[in-house]
GROMACS .gro file of C-alpha atoms in nm:
model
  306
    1UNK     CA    1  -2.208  -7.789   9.219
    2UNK     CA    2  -2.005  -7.550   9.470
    3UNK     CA    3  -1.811  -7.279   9.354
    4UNK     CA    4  -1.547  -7.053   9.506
    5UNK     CA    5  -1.370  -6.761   9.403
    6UNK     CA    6  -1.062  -6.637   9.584
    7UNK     CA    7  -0.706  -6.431   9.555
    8UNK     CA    8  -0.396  -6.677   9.608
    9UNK     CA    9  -0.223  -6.543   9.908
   10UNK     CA   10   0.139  -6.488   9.936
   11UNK     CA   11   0.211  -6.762  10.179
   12UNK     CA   12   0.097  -7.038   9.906
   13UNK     CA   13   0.314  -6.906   9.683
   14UNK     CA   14   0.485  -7.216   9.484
   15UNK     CA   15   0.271  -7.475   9.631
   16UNK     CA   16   0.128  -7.769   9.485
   17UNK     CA   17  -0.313  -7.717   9.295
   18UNK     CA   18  -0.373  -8.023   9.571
   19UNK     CA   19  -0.233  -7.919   9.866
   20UNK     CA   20  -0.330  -7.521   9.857
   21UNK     CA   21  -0.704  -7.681   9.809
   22UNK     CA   22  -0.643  -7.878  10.110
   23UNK     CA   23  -0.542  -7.571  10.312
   24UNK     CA   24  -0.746  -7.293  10.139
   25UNK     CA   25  -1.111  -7.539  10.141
   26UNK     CA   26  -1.024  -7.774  10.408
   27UNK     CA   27  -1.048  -8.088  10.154
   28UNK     CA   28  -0.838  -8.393  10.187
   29UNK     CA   29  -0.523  -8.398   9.940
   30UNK     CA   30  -0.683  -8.722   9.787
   31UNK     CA   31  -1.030  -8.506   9.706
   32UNK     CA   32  -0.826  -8.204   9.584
   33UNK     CA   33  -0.636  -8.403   9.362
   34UNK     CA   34  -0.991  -8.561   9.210
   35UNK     CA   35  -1.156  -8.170   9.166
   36UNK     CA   36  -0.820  -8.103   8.967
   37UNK     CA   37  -0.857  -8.423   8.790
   38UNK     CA   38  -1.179  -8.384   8.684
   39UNK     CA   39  -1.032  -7.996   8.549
   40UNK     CA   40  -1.243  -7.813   8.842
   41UNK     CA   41  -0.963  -7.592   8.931
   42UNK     CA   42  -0.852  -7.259   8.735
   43UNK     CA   43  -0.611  -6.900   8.752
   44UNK     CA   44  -0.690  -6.624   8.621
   45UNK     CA   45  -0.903  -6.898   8.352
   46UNK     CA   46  -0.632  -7.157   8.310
   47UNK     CA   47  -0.746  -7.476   8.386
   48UNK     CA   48  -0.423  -7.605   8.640
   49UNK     CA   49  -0.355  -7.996   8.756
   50UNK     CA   50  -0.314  -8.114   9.098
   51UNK     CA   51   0.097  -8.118   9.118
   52UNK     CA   52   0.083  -7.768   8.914
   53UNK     CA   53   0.238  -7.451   9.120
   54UNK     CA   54  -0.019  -7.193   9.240
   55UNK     CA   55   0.141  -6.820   9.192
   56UNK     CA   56   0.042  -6.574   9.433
   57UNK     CA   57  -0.138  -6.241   9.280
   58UNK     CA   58  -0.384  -6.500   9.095
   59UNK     CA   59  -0.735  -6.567   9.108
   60UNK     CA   60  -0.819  -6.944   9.216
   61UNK     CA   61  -1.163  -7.012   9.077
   62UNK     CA   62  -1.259  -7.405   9.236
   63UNK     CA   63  -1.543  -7.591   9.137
   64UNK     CA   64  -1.658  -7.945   9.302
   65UNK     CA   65  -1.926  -8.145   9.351
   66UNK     CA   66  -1.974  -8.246   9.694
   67UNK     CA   67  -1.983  -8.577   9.808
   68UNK     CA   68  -2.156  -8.724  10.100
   69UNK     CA   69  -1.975  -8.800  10.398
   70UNK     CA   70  -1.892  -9.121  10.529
   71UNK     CA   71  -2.069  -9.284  10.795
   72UNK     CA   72  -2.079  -9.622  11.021
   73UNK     CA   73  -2.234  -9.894  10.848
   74UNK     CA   74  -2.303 -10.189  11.106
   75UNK     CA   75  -2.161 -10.510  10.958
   76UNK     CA   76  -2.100 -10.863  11.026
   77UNK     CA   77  -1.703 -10.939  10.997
   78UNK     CA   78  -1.619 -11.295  11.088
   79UNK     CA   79  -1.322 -11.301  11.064
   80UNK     CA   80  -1.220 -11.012  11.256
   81UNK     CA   81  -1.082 -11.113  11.583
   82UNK     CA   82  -1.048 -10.931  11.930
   83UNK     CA   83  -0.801 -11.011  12.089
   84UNK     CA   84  -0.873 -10.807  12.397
   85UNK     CA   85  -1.167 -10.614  12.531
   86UNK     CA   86  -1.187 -10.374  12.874
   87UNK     CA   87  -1.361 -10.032  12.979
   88UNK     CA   88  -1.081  -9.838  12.780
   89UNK     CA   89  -0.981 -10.033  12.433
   90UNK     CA   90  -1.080 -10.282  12.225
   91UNK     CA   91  -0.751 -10.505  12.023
   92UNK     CA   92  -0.851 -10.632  11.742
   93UNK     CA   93  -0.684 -10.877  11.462
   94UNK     CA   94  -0.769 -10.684  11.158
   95UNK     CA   95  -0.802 -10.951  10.871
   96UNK     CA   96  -0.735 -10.835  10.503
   97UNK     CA   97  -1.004 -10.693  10.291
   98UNK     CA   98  -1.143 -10.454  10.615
   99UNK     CA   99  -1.030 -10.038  10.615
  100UNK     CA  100  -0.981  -9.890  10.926
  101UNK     CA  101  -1.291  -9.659  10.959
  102UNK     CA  102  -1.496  -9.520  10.704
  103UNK     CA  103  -1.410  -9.307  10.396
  104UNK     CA  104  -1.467  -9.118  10.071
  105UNK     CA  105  -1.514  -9.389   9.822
  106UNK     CA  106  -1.430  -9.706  10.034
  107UNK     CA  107  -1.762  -9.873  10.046
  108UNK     CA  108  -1.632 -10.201  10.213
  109UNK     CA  109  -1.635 -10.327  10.542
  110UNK     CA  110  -1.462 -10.116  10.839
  111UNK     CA  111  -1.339 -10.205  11.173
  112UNK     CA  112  -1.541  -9.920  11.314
  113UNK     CA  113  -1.882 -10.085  11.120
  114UNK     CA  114  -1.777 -10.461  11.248
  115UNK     CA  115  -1.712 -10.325  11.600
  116UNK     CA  116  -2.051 -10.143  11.553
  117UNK     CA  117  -2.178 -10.434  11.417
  118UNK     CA  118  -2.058 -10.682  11.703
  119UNK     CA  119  -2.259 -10.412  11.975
  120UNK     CA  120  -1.926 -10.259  12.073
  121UNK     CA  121  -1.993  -9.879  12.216
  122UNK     CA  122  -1.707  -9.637  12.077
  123UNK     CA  123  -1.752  -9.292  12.248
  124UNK     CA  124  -1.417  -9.068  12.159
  125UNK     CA  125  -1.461  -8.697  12.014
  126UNK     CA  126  -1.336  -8.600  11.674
  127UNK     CA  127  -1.545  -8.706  11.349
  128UNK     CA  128  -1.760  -8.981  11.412
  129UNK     CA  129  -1.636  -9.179  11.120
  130UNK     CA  130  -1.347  -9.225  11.293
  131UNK     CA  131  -1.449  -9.271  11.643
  132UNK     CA  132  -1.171  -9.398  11.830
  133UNK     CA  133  -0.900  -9.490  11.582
  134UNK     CA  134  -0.597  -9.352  11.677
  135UNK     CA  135  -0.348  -9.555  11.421
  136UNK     CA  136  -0.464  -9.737  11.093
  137UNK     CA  137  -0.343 -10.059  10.874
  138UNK     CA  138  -0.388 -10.051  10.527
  139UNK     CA  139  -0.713 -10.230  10.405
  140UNK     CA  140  -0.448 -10.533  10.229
  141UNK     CA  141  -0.303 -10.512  10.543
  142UNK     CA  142  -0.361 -10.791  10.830
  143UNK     CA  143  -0.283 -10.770  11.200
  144UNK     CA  144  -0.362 -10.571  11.539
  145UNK     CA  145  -0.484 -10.262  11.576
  146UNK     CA  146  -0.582 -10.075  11.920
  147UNK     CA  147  -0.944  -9.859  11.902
  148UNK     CA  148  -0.981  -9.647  12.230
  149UNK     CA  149  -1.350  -9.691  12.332
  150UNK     CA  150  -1.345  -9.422  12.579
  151UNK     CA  151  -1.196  -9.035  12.554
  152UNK     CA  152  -0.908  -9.067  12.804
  153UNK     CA  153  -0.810  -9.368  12.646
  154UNK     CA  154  -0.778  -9.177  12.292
  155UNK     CA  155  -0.585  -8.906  12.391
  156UNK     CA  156  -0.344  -9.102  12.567
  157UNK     CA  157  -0.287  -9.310  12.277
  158UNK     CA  158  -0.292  -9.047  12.031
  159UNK     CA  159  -0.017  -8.892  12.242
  160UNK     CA  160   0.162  -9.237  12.278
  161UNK     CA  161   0.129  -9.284  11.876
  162UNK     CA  162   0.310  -8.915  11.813
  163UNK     CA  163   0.528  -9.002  12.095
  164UNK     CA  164   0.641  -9.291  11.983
  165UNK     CA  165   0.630  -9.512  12.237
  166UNK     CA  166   0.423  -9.792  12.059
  167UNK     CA  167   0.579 -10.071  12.005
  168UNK     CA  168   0.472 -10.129  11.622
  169UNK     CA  169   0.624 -10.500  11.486
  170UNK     CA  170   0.519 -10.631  11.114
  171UNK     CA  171   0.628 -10.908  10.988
  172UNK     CA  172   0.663 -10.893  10.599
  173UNK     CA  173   0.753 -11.132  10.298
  174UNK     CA  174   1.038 -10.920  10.044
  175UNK     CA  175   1.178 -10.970   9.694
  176UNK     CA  176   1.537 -11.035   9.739
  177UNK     CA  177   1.774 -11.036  10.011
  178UNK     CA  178   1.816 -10.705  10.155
  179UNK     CA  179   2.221 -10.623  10.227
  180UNK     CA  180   2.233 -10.531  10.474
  181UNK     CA  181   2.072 -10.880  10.641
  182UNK     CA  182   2.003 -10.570  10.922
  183UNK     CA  183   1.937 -10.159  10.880
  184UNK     CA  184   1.740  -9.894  10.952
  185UNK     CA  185   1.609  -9.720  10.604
  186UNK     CA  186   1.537  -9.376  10.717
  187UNK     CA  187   1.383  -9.157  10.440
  188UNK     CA  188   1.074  -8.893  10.439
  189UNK     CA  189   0.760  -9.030  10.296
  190UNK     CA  190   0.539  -8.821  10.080
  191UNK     CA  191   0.220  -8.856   9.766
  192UNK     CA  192   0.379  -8.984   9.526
  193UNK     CA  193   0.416  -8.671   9.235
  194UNK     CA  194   0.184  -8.872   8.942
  195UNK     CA  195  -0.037  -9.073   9.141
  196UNK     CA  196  -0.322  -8.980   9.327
  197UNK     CA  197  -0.339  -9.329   9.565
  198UNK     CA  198   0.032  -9.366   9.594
  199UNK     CA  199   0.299  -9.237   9.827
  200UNK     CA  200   0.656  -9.202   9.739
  201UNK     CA  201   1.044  -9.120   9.927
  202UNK     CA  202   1.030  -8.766   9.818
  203UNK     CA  203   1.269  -8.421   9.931
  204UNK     CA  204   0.988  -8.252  10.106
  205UNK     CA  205   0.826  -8.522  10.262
  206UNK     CA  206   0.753  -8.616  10.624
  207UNK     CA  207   1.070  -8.814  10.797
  208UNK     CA  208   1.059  -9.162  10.801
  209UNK     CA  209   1.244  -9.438  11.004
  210UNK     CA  210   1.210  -9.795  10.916
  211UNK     CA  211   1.444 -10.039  11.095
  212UNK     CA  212   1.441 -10.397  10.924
  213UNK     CA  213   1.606 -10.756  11.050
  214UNK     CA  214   1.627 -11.052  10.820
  215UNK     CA  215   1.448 -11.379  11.021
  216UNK     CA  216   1.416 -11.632  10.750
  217UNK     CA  217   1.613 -11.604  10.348
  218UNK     CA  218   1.475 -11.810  10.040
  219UNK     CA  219   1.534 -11.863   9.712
  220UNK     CA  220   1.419 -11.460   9.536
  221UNK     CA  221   1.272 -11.390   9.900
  222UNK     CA  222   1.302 -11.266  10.232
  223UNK     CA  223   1.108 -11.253  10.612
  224UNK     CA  224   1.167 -10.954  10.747
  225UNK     CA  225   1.074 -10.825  11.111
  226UNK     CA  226   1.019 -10.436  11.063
  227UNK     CA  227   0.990 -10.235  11.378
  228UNK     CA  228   0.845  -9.891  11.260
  229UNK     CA  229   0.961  -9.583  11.427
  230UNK     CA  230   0.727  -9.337  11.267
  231UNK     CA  231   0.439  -9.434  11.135
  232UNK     CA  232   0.350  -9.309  10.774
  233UNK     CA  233   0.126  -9.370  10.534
  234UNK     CA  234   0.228  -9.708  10.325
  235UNK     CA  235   0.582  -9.667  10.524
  236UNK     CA  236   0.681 -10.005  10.504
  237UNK     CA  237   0.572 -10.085  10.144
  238UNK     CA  238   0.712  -9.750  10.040
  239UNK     CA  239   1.044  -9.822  10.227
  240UNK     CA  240   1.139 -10.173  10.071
  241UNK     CA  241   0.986 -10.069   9.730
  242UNK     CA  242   1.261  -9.793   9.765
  243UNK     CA  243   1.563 -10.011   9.865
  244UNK     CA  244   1.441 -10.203   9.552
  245UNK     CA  245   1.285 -10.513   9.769
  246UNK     CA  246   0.933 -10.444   9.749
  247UNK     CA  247   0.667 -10.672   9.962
  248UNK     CA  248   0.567 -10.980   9.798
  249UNK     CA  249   0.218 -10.905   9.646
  250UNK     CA  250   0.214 -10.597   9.629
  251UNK     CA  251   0.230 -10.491   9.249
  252UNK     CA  252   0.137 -10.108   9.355
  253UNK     CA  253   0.522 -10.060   9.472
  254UNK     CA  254   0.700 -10.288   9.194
  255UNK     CA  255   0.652 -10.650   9.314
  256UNK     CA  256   0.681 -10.907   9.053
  257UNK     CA  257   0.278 -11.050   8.994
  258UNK     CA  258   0.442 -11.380   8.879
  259UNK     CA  259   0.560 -11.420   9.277
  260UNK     CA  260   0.227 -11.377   9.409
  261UNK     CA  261   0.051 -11.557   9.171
  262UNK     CA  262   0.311 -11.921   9.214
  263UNK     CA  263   0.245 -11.814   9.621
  264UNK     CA  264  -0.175 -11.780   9.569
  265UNK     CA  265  -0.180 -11.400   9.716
  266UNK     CA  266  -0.408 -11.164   9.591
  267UNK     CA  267  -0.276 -10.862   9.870
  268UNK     CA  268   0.089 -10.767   9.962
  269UNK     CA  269   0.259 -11.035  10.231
  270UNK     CA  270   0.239 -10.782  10.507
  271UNK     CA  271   0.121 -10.830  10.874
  272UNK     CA  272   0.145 -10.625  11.206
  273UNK     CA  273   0.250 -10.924  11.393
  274UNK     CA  274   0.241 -10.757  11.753
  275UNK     CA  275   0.155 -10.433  11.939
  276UNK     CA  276   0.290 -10.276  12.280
  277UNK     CA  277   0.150 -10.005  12.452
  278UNK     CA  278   0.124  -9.841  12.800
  279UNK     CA  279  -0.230  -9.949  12.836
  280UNK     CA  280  -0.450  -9.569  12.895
  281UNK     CA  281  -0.683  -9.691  13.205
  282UNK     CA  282  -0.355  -9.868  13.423
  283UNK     CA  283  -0.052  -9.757  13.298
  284UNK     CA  284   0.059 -10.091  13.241
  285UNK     CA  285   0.287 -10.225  12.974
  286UNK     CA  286   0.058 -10.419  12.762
  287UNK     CA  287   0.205 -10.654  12.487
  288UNK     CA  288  -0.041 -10.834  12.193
  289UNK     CA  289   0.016 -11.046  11.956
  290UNK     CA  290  -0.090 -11.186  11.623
  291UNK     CA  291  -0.070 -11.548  11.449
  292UNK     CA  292  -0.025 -11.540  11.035
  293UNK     CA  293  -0.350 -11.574  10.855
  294UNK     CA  294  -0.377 -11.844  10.630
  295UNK     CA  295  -0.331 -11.712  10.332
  296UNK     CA  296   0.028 -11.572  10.466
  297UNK     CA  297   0.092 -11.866  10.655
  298UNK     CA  298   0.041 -12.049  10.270
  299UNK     CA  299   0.247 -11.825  10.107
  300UNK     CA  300   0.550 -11.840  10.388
  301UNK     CA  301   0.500 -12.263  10.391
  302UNK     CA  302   0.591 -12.310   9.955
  303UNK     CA  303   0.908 -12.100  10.005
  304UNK     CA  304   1.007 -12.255  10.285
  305UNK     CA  305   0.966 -12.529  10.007
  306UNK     CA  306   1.129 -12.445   9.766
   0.00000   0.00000   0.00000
């Protein structure tokens, strides 16, 4: 077990158990909201939770076990495809099931394992779990992502990603019809208050733009195109859950499981449909994009149905 000791400082005055631990140890917010969890955080002998309010003057006594860090595991991933390959990035059509890279208690497949896997060579800086990934989809999520293979091409596209001036289109299945047919939801995105895995709209979150256009309406359901402005954690699924028109399949934010279980899903109807870049080795505009997978395509084919 590790153990520290240590005066709460002025400036964290007010602030959440999770997020001084993240600042104070360096931990992630999801592994200081587990030490809390598991009652390894105290003041002045009080045991605290993760969303309590630290006081400064206190004494923070922390107590953890550690847990190994992640790593590449090589794997064999069919179904991923790639959908372009040069000397600076790699495009690849992410299929459900697969996390971007490596992490604390994910022990399924990765992109960065099924590159490794398929004898692709990722040499960025940064921790080497997540060698080259400079933008992520969630592991329910389908579609393209772009992994810089060398270091100029990752800090061009890092800067492109904060810049944003990626072209970032998902397509996505929605309870409802949204009104309007078109709009932009623009709200900040942060963890959700009572749940360690979930993210919420919330007053002192990170800003958020979402803009939305109807392409196809059915019966208790919509297809969306979603161009994403900023690129948040969960954004879209946190978005439409929030202008009460959650993403079919996706129970997590509010979907009805009666939907996706008439439609066969078992993840939320959610795809990153195409990807545009300035390409890092030739400056060129670069445009990908990605067919539905079957399952989607399924789903999208019995409401056209219905």
């Amino acid at each position: 077990m590790e153990t520290r000791h240590l005066p709460i400082p002025d400036g964290l005055d007010g602030t959440r158990v999770d997020a001084a631990l993240a600042k104070m140890l360096g931990f992630s917010r999801t592994f200081a909201a587990e030490v809390a969890e598991a009652g390894g955080v105290s003041v002045d002998g009080v045991t605290l939770g993760k969303s309590d309010r630290l006081r400064a003057g206190g004494w923070l006594s922390v107590q953890w076990r550690p847990k190994e860090e992640p790593r590449i595991i090589p794997v064999d991933v069919p179904d991923l495809g790639i959908i372009h390959d040069d000397d600076d990035i790699v495009v690849v059509d992410k299929p459900t099931g697969v996390a971007a890279h490596p992490s604390l208690g994910w022990d399924g497949p990765t992109v960065l394992g099924a590159l490794a896997g398929a004898g692709f060579r990722i040499a960025t800086s940064g921790a080497a779990e997540r060698a080259g990934i400079v933008h992520r989809l969630d592991v329910g999520t389908s579609g393209l992502m772009v992994v810089a293979k060398t270091e100029h091409a990752y800090t061009l596209l890092k800067r492109a990603f904060k810049e944003r001036t990626v072209e970032k289109i998902y397509h996505a299945v929605v309870q409802g019809h949204p009104d309007p047919l078109v709009g932009t939801i623009e709200a900040p995105i942060g963890r959700h208050p009572n749940h360690s895995w979930k993210f919420a709209v919330t007053p002192d979150g990170k800003d958020s733009v979402t803009h939305y256009e109807t392409l196809e309406a059915f019966p208790g359901a919509s297809l969306l195109e979603i161009h994403l402005e900023t690129g948040r954690t969960h954004q879209i699924r946190v978005h439409m859950a929030a202008h009460r028109h959650p993403c079919v399949g996706d129970p997590l934010y509010g979907a009805d499981p009666t939907t996706a279980a008439r439609l066969c899903l078992t993840r939320q109807w959610l795809h990153a449909h195409r990807l545009a870049f300035a390409h890092p080795g030739t400056g060129d505009w670069v445009e990908f994009e990605s067919p539905y997978p079957a399952d989607l395509a399924g789903a999208l084919e019995m409401l056209r149905g219905d």
